[in-house]
Short mmCIF file of C-alpha atoms in Angstrom, two decimals:
data_model
loop_
_atom_site.label_atom_id
_atom_site.label_comp_id
_atom_site.label_asym_id
_atom_site.label_seq_id
_atom_site.Cartn_x
_atom_site.Cartn_y
_atom_site.Cartn_z
CA MET A 1 -13.93 -18.92 30.73
CA GLU A 2 -17.59 -17.90 30.50
CA THR A 3 -18.45 -14.46 29.24
CA ASN A 4 -21.08 -12.21 30.79
CA ASN A 5 -22.88 -9.00 29.87
CA THR A 6 -20.32 -6.66 31.42
CA GLU A 7 -17.01 -8.30 30.55
CA LEU A 8 -14.46 -6.23 28.63
CA TYR A 9 -11.82 -7.92 26.48
CA PRO A 10 -8.75 -6.19 25.12
CA ILE A 11 -9.33 -7.87 21.75
CA ALA A 12 -12.30 -9.60 20.12
CA ILE A 13 -11.92 -11.45 16.84
CA VAL A 14 -14.90 -12.21 14.63
CA GLY A 15 -14.13 -15.24 12.50
CA GLY A 16 -11.95 -18.27 13.15
CA GLY A 17 -10.19 -18.91 9.86
CA LEU A 18 -6.45 -18.64 9.32
CA ALA A 19 -6.18 -14.90 9.93
CA GLY A 20 -8.43 -14.93 13.00
CA LEU A 21 -6.82 -17.95 14.65
CA CYS A 22 -3.23 -16.85 13.97
CA ALA A 23 -3.91 -13.37 15.35
CA ALA A 24 -5.67 -14.82 18.39
CA ILE A 25 -2.74 -17.10 19.20
CA HIS A 26 -0.13 -14.38 18.62
CA LEU A 27 -1.93 -11.80 20.78
CA GLN A 28 -2.89 -14.23 23.54
CA LYS A 29 0.65 -15.57 23.83
CA SER A 30 1.86 -11.97 24.04
CA GLY A 31 -0.33 -11.21 27.05
CA LYS A 32 -3.55 -9.79 25.55
CA GLN A 33 -6.72 -11.67 26.50
CA VAL A 34 -8.62 -12.58 23.33
CA ILE A 35 -12.17 -13.73 22.69
CA LEU A 36 -12.84 -15.28 19.29
CA PHE A 37 -16.22 -15.93 17.67
CA GLU A 38 -16.68 -18.61 15.01
CA LYS A 39 -20.17 -19.49 13.77
CA LYS A 40 -19.25 -23.12 12.94
CA HIS A 41 -17.78 -25.93 15.04
CA TYR A 42 -14.30 -27.28 14.26
CA PRO A 43 -13.29 -29.19 12.26
CA PHE A 44 -15.08 -28.18 9.06
CA HIS A 45 -14.34 -27.71 5.38
CA ARG A 46 -13.90 -24.39 3.56
CA VAL A 47 -13.82 -23.59 -0.15
CA CYS A 48 -10.09 -23.08 -0.57
CA GLY A 49 -7.27 -24.23 -2.83
CA GLU A 50 -5.34 -25.51 0.22
CA TYR A 51 -1.89 -24.66 -1.15
CA ILE A 52 0.24 -22.60 1.24
CA SER A 53 3.38 -20.74 0.24
CA ASN A 54 6.53 -21.63 2.17
CA GLU A 55 6.82 -17.97 3.18
CA THR A 56 4.53 -18.87 6.13
CA LYS A 57 6.51 -21.76 7.60
CA ASN A 58 8.70 -19.87 10.09
CA TYR A 59 5.77 -17.94 11.52
CA LEU A 60 3.47 -20.95 11.82
CA THR A 61 6.22 -22.80 13.67
CA LYS A 62 6.77 -19.80 15.95
CA ILE A 63 3.12 -19.71 17.05
CA GLY A 64 3.24 -23.41 17.90
CA LEU A 65 2.16 -25.40 14.81
CA ASN A 66 4.16 -28.58 14.20
CA LEU A 67 3.86 -28.88 10.42
CA GLU A 68 5.95 -32.02 10.10
CA LYS A 69 3.48 -33.98 12.23
CA LEU A 70 0.58 -32.98 9.99
CA ASP A 71 1.60 -34.95 6.89
CA ILE A 72 2.05 -31.83 4.78
CA GLN A 73 2.81 -32.39 1.10
CA LYS A 74 5.82 -30.46 -0.19
CA ILE A 75 5.09 -28.79 -3.54
CA SER A 76 7.88 -27.51 -5.80
CA LYS A 77 6.53 -27.67 -9.36
CA PHE A 78 3.83 -25.80 -11.26
CA GLN A 79 1.82 -26.89 -14.29
CA PHE A 80 -0.35 -24.61 -16.39
CA THR A 81 -2.74 -25.91 -19.04
CA ALA A 82 -4.88 -24.11 -21.61
CA PRO A 83 -8.47 -25.27 -22.27
CA SER A 84 -7.11 -27.25 -25.24
CA GLY A 85 -4.97 -29.32 -22.87
CA LYS A 86 -1.62 -27.91 -24.00
CA SER A 87 0.57 -27.49 -20.95
CA LEU A 88 3.57 -25.70 -19.54
CA HIS A 89 5.68 -26.74 -16.52
CA TYR A 90 7.76 -24.48 -14.31
CA PRO A 91 9.73 -24.96 -11.04
CA LEU A 92 8.56 -22.96 -8.03
CA ASP A 93 11.47 -21.04 -6.49
CA LEU A 94 10.02 -20.72 -2.99
CA GLY A 95 7.52 -23.53 -3.25
CA GLY A 96 4.85 -24.43 -0.77
CA PHE A 97 2.94 -27.23 0.87
CA GLY A 98 -0.51 -28.76 0.76
CA LEU A 99 -2.71 -29.17 3.84
CA SER A 100 -6.48 -29.11 4.12
CA ARG A 101 -8.26 -26.32 5.94
CA TYR A 102 -10.18 -29.06 7.77
CA THR A 103 -6.92 -30.10 9.42
CA LEU A 104 -5.02 -26.82 9.55
CA ASP A 105 -7.78 -24.69 11.06
CA ASN A 106 -8.56 -27.38 13.62
CA GLU A 107 -4.92 -27.61 14.70
CA LEU A 108 -4.71 -23.83 15.11
CA TYR A 109 -7.98 -23.91 17.06
CA LYS A 110 -6.48 -26.44 19.49
CA ILE A 111 -3.40 -24.24 19.93
CA ALA A 112 -5.65 -21.24 20.58
CA LEU A 113 -7.55 -23.14 23.27
CA LYS A 114 -4.35 -24.36 24.86
CA CYS A 115 -2.85 -20.88 25.16
CA GLY A 116 -6.05 -19.45 26.71
CA VAL A 117 -8.06 -17.86 23.90
CA ASN A 118 -11.77 -17.81 24.77
CA CYS A 119 -13.07 -19.50 21.62
CA GLN A 120 -16.82 -19.18 21.25
CA THR A 121 -17.70 -21.66 18.49
CA GLY A 122 -21.19 -22.06 17.12
CA THR A 123 -21.60 -18.34 17.80
CA GLU A 124 -22.52 -15.71 15.22
CA VAL A 125 -22.09 -11.99 15.70
CA GLU A 126 -25.19 -9.94 14.90
CA SER A 127 -23.82 -6.40 15.16
CA ILE A 128 -20.83 -4.38 16.30
CA HIS A 129 -21.16 -0.81 17.62
CA PHE A 130 -18.25 1.51 18.36
CA GLU A 131 -19.02 4.02 21.10
CA GLU A 132 -17.04 5.77 23.81
CA ASN A 133 -13.79 4.32 22.46
CA GLN A 134 -14.82 0.68 22.81
CA PHE A 135 -16.87 -1.90 20.94
CA LYS A 136 -20.22 -3.36 21.89
CA ILE A 137 -20.75 -6.76 20.27
CA GLN A 138 -24.23 -8.24 20.02
CA LEU A 139 -24.46 -11.98 19.42
CA SER A 140 -27.15 -13.56 17.24
CA HIS A 141 -29.98 -15.40 18.98
CA SER A 142 -28.73 -14.20 22.35
CA ASN A 143 -29.10 -11.28 24.73
CA GLN A 144 -25.40 -11.53 25.50
CA ILE A 145 -23.28 -8.41 24.97
CA ILE A 146 -19.49 -8.50 24.76
CA TYR A 147 -17.28 -5.40 25.06
CA ALA A 148 -13.80 -5.04 23.60
CA ASN A 149 -11.11 -2.40 23.11
CA TYR A 150 -10.31 -3.70 19.62
CA VAL A 151 -12.26 -5.81 17.16
CA LEU A 152 -10.60 -7.69 14.31
CA GLY A 153 -12.86 -8.70 11.43
CA ALA A 154 -11.65 -12.08 10.16
CA TYR A 155 -14.95 -13.55 9.00
CA GLY A 156 -14.01 -14.27 5.41
CA LYS A 157 -15.11 -13.32 1.92
CA ARG A 158 -18.63 -12.04 2.71
CA THR A 159 -21.18 -12.40 5.52
CA LYS A 160 -24.19 -10.61 6.96
CA LEU A 161 -21.78 -8.37 8.86
CA ASP A 162 -20.65 -6.88 5.55
CA GLN A 163 -24.26 -5.93 4.88
CA TYR A 164 -24.64 -4.54 8.39
CA LEU A 165 -21.52 -2.39 7.87
CA GLN A 166 -22.75 -1.38 4.38
CA ARG A 167 -19.40 -2.18 2.84
CA PRO A 168 -19.09 -0.71 -0.68
CA PHE A 169 -17.91 -3.91 -2.41
CA LEU A 170 -21.41 -5.38 -1.93
CA GLN A 171 -23.00 -2.78 -4.19
CA ALA A 172 -22.04 -4.69 -7.34
CA ARG A 173 -22.87 -8.39 -7.62
CA SER A 174 -19.92 -10.65 -8.28
CA PRO A 175 -20.22 -13.17 -11.14
CA TYR A 176 -17.93 -15.75 -9.52
CA ILE A 177 -18.58 -18.99 -7.66
CA GLY A 178 -16.08 -21.38 -6.10
CA VAL A 179 -16.38 -25.18 -5.93
CA LYS A 180 -14.16 -27.59 -3.97
CA TYR A 181 -13.76 -31.36 -3.70
CA HIS A 182 -11.35 -33.69 -1.95
CA ILE A 183 -10.37 -36.59 -4.14
CA ARG A 184 -8.04 -39.57 -4.33
CA TYR A 185 -6.13 -39.81 -7.58
CA ASP A 186 -2.83 -40.96 -9.04
CA TYR A 187 -1.12 -37.59 -9.41
CA PRO A 188 2.34 -36.17 -8.61
CA LYS A 189 2.44 -34.98 -5.01
CA ASP A 190 5.04 -32.28 -5.64
CA LEU A 191 2.99 -30.63 -8.40
CA ILE A 192 0.32 -27.94 -8.29
CA SER A 193 -1.63 -27.67 -11.52
CA LEU A 194 -3.80 -24.88 -12.87
CA HIS A 195 -6.13 -26.22 -15.56
CA ASN A 196 -8.02 -23.58 -17.51
CA PHE A 197 -11.45 -23.91 -19.08
CA GLU A 198 -14.02 -21.52 -20.52
CA ASN A 199 -14.67 -18.73 -17.98
CA GLY A 200 -12.67 -20.37 -15.24
CA TYR A 201 -9.74 -22.39 -13.96
CA CYS A 202 -9.24 -25.37 -11.65
CA GLY A 203 -6.36 -26.07 -9.28
CA ILE A 204 -5.32 -29.51 -8.06
CA SER A 205 -2.63 -30.25 -5.47
CA ALA A 206 -1.84 -32.82 -2.82
CA ILE A 207 -2.92 -32.54 0.81
CA GLU A 208 -2.60 -34.91 3.75
CA ASP A 209 -3.74 -38.54 3.97
CA ASN A 210 -3.00 -39.33 0.31
CA LYS A 211 -5.74 -36.94 -0.82
CA TYR A 212 -5.88 -34.03 -3.24
CA CYS A 213 -7.72 -30.75 -3.21
CA LEU A 214 -9.59 -30.00 -6.43
CA CYS A 215 -10.93 -26.45 -6.38
CA TYR A 216 -12.18 -24.29 -9.22
CA LEU A 217 -13.52 -20.83 -9.92
CA THR A 218 -16.17 -20.22 -12.54
CA THR A 219 -19.18 -17.97 -13.18
CA ARG A 220 -22.82 -18.03 -12.16
CA GLU A 221 -23.64 -17.84 -15.86
CA ASN A 222 -21.92 -21.18 -16.51
CA LEU A 223 -23.95 -22.75 -13.71
CA ARG A 224 -27.20 -21.11 -14.82
CA LYS A 225 -26.72 -22.39 -18.36
CA TYR A 226 -26.40 -26.03 -17.30
CA LYS A 227 -28.66 -25.99 -14.21
CA SER A 228 -26.44 -28.18 -12.00
CA VAL A 229 -22.79 -28.37 -10.94
CA SER A 230 -22.32 -31.84 -12.42
CA GLU A 231 -23.79 -30.88 -15.80
CA MET A 232 -21.70 -27.73 -15.88
CA GLU A 233 -18.57 -29.77 -15.18
CA ARG A 234 -19.31 -32.26 -17.96
CA ASN A 235 -20.10 -29.59 -20.53
CA ILE A 236 -17.43 -27.00 -19.68
CA LEU A 237 -14.61 -28.29 -17.47
CA TRP A 238 -14.34 -31.59 -19.35
CA LYS A 239 -13.40 -29.76 -22.55
CA ASN A 240 -9.94 -29.56 -20.99
CA PRO A 241 -8.71 -33.16 -21.41
CA HIS A 242 -6.71 -33.04 -18.18
CA LEU A 243 -9.83 -32.18 -16.19
CA LYS A 244 -11.93 -34.76 -18.03
CA GLN A 245 -9.44 -37.46 -17.09
CA ILE A 246 -9.41 -36.39 -13.44
CA PHE A 247 -13.21 -36.32 -13.18
CA LEU A 248 -13.54 -39.72 -14.85
CA GLU A 249 -10.78 -41.51 -12.92
CA ALA A 250 -10.63 -39.91 -9.46
CA GLU A 251 -12.44 -41.09 -6.35
CA PHE A 252 -14.51 -38.16 -5.08
CA LEU A 253 -14.69 -38.13 -1.29
CA TYR A 254 -17.62 -35.73 -0.76
CA ASP A 255 -21.26 -36.62 -1.32
CA LYS A 256 -21.53 -33.15 -2.82
CA PRO A 257 -18.99 -30.36 -3.33
CA GLU A 258 -18.42 -27.36 -1.11
CA VAL A 259 -19.71 -24.28 -2.95
CA ILE A 260 -19.46 -20.54 -2.26
CA ASN A 261 -21.31 -17.85 -4.21
CA GLU A 262 -20.51 -14.28 -5.20
CA ILE A 263 -16.77 -14.27 -4.56
CA SER A 264 -15.71 -10.64 -4.93
CA PHE A 265 -12.21 -9.48 -5.85
CA SER A 266 -13.16 -5.81 -5.64
CA PRO A 267 -11.01 -3.59 -3.40
CA LYS A 268 -12.08 -3.45 0.25
CA LYS A 269 -11.33 -1.07 3.09
CA GLN A 270 -9.04 -2.37 5.80
CA ILE A 271 -10.82 -0.34 8.50
CA GLU A 272 -14.63 -0.14 8.78
CA ASN A 273 -16.04 1.87 11.69
CA HIS A 274 -12.77 1.20 13.57
CA ILE A 275 -13.07 -2.57 13.01
CA ILE A 276 -9.73 -3.81 11.68
CA MET A 277 -10.16 -6.22 8.79
CA ILE A 278 -7.72 -9.06 8.20
CA GLY A 279 -7.50 -12.01 5.81
CA ASP A 280 -10.10 -12.24 3.06
CA THR A 281 -12.21 -9.70 4.95
CA ALA A 282 -9.57 -7.07 4.13
CA GLY A 283 -9.05 -8.07 0.51
CA LEU A 284 -9.23 -11.24 -1.57
CA ILE A 285 -6.57 -12.24 -4.08
CA THR A 286 -7.66 -14.25 -7.11
CA PRO A 287 -7.28 -18.01 -6.54
CA LEU A 288 -5.05 -18.50 -9.59
CA CYS A 289 -2.33 -16.62 -7.69
CA GLY A 290 -2.26 -19.35 -5.04
CA ASN A 291 -1.31 -17.01 -2.22
CA GLY A 292 -4.48 -16.19 -0.30
CA MET A 293 -3.68 -18.42 2.67
CA ALA A 294 -0.19 -16.97 3.06
CA MET A 295 -1.56 -13.43 2.90
CA ALA A 296 -4.12 -14.20 5.62
CA ILE A 297 -1.41 -15.60 7.91
CA HIS A 298 0.96 -12.72 7.20
CA GLY A 299 -1.79 -10.17 7.78
CA ALA A 300 -2.46 -11.69 11.20
CA LYS A 301 1.20 -11.31 12.10
CA LEU A 302 1.30 -7.68 10.97
CA ILE A 303 -1.77 -6.52 12.89
CA SER A 304 -0.74 -8.43 16.01
CA GLU A 305 2.65 -6.72 16.09
CA ILE A 306 1.11 -3.30 15.44
CA ILE A 307 -1.49 -3.68 18.21
CA LEU A 308 1.08 -4.91 20.71
CA GLU A 309 3.36 -1.95 19.99
CA ASN A 310 0.62 0.72 20.03
CA PHE A 311 -2.27 -0.67 22.08
CA GLU A 312 -3.07 2.62 23.85
CA HIS A 313 -3.15 4.61 20.60
CA ARG A 314 -5.98 3.48 18.33
CA GLU A 315 -5.33 6.12 15.68
CA VAL A 316 -1.71 4.96 15.38
CA VAL A 317 -2.78 1.32 15.11
CA GLU A 318 -5.29 2.09 12.37
CA ALA A 319 -3.00 4.34 10.34
CA GLN A 320 0.00 2.04 10.60
CA TYR A 321 -2.00 -1.06 9.73
CA GLN A 322 -3.55 0.48 6.63
CA LYS A 323 -0.17 1.69 5.42
CA THR A 324 1.59 -1.60 6.16
CA TRP A 325 -1.18 -3.73 4.67
CA LYS A 326 -1.11 -1.76 1.41
CA ASN A 327 2.68 -1.93 1.26
CA TYR A 328 2.66 -5.71 1.55
CA PHE A 329 -0.53 -6.67 -0.26
CA GLY A 330 -1.85 -3.77 -2.35
CA PHE A 331 0.20 -4.55 -5.45
CA ARG A 332 -0.45 -8.30 -5.17
CA LEU A 333 -4.21 -7.77 -5.20
CA TRP A 334 -3.96 -5.35 -8.12
CA ALA A 335 -1.75 -7.76 -10.03
CA GLY A 336 -4.07 -10.67 -9.29
CA ARG A 337 -7.13 -8.84 -10.61
CA HIS A 338 -5.35 -7.91 -13.84
CA ILE A 339 -3.69 -11.29 -14.32
CA GLN A 340 -7.06 -13.02 -13.93
CA SER A 341 -8.38 -11.11 -16.94
CA LEU A 342 -5.91 -13.05 -19.09
CA PHE A 343 -7.45 -16.42 -18.23
CA GLY A 344 -10.72 -18.21 -18.91
CA HIS A 345 -10.91 -17.41 -22.65
CA PRO A 346 -9.71 -20.30 -24.84
CA ILE A 347 -7.79 -18.19 -27.37
CA LEU A 348 -6.35 -15.65 -24.90
CA THR A 349 -5.31 -18.36 -22.43
CA GLU A 350 -3.55 -20.25 -25.22
CA LEU A 351 -1.69 -17.08 -26.22
CA VAL A 352 -0.60 -16.56 -22.61
CA ARG A 353 0.63 -20.15 -22.38
CA TYR A 354 2.57 -19.75 -25.64
CA PHE A 355 4.08 -16.45 -24.47
CA PHE A 356 5.28 -18.01 -21.20
CA LYS A 357 6.65 -20.98 -23.14
CA ILE A 358 8.92 -18.82 -25.31
CA CYS A 359 9.65 -16.30 -22.54
CA ARG A 360 9.99 -18.45 -19.44
CA PRO A 361 11.54 -15.74 -17.21
CA ALA A 362 8.26 -13.81 -17.56
CA LEU A 363 6.42 -16.66 -15.84
CA GLY A 364 8.79 -16.39 -12.89
CA ILE A 365 8.08 -12.66 -12.69
CA PHE A 366 4.34 -13.41 -12.86
CA ILE A 367 4.56 -15.85 -9.95
CA ARG A 368 6.78 -13.61 -7.83
CA SER A 369 4.48 -10.61 -8.37
CA THR A 370 1.77 -12.30 -6.32
CA HIS A 371 3.98 -13.79 -3.59
CA GLY A 372 6.04 -12.40 -0.77
CA LYS A 373 9.18 -13.39 1.07
CA GLU A 374 9.56 -15.53 4.17
CA PHE A 375 8.34 -13.78 7.31
#
């Protein structure tokens, strides 16, 4: 369906990641016409750990995703290593699965198209104005105007729209950068590992097609010190012998890594000028918690149900969403920010590893504090 300058949609979604696509499918299948804007063309890679908690499985199946046909890798074990290389293993009670965003997002996009979502790919939103109880959406490099009753912001960690909305979290620069590779390597497929190094940590876990996702978080200062990603890796990440072995022996499948700058874990508002934020746009959990993808999917479910129940009452939708979102995710984000402060320092990380080794139930509590239940 082609849009025009006077068309009004019940719901517009800005951003086609997990939260945006899941919400679009849920709402469209429930009878609300949805238009979705994504500035890239599917399929494409994202900087992401690509481990998904099993709490999402029932919902993903309900909205039409056939996980068993996607060669997902079932993950049930966790390994933690200090920068020295000393390690700790622990079984994952709920567990999860590995699947690349390249594949997962594209499959959800195809479901969205099939159920009737108007997906506008290669389209960037310039501005969003709320006036007379509806939204006016201006597209970049176009005179086209789209109108909508509701707008969901699902555009990720940070974009120009955050600047346009003058969101407070942008006032302080974030020191963090994220780097991701896909590799082939001889590694257990049921294991997700978190390898620590100075001022950062690196996760590795299996995805489809006999590949692995290798994704790490570090600081701009580390990169500035060594001038390039490869030099930084050799001088900092390789001090952990597990990471050195992976980098020396693995087949790296990208010509260059995917990189994202200024990842902020600061608290964010869930409503900005009546735009309802979901996924990473609403709040970003630290990657070491391994639950960001599940939270994005769950958030999409929550807002979809709230909108469907209260569509004619915007103030109810906004109030209920903020309350529900904080109930489900507020503590997880708080816990993630504080837990992250324990990692990245060689001595402190080693002390944490030793503590979890002699008090193993505490590690289970740590993992459960950042995860939810099946939904």
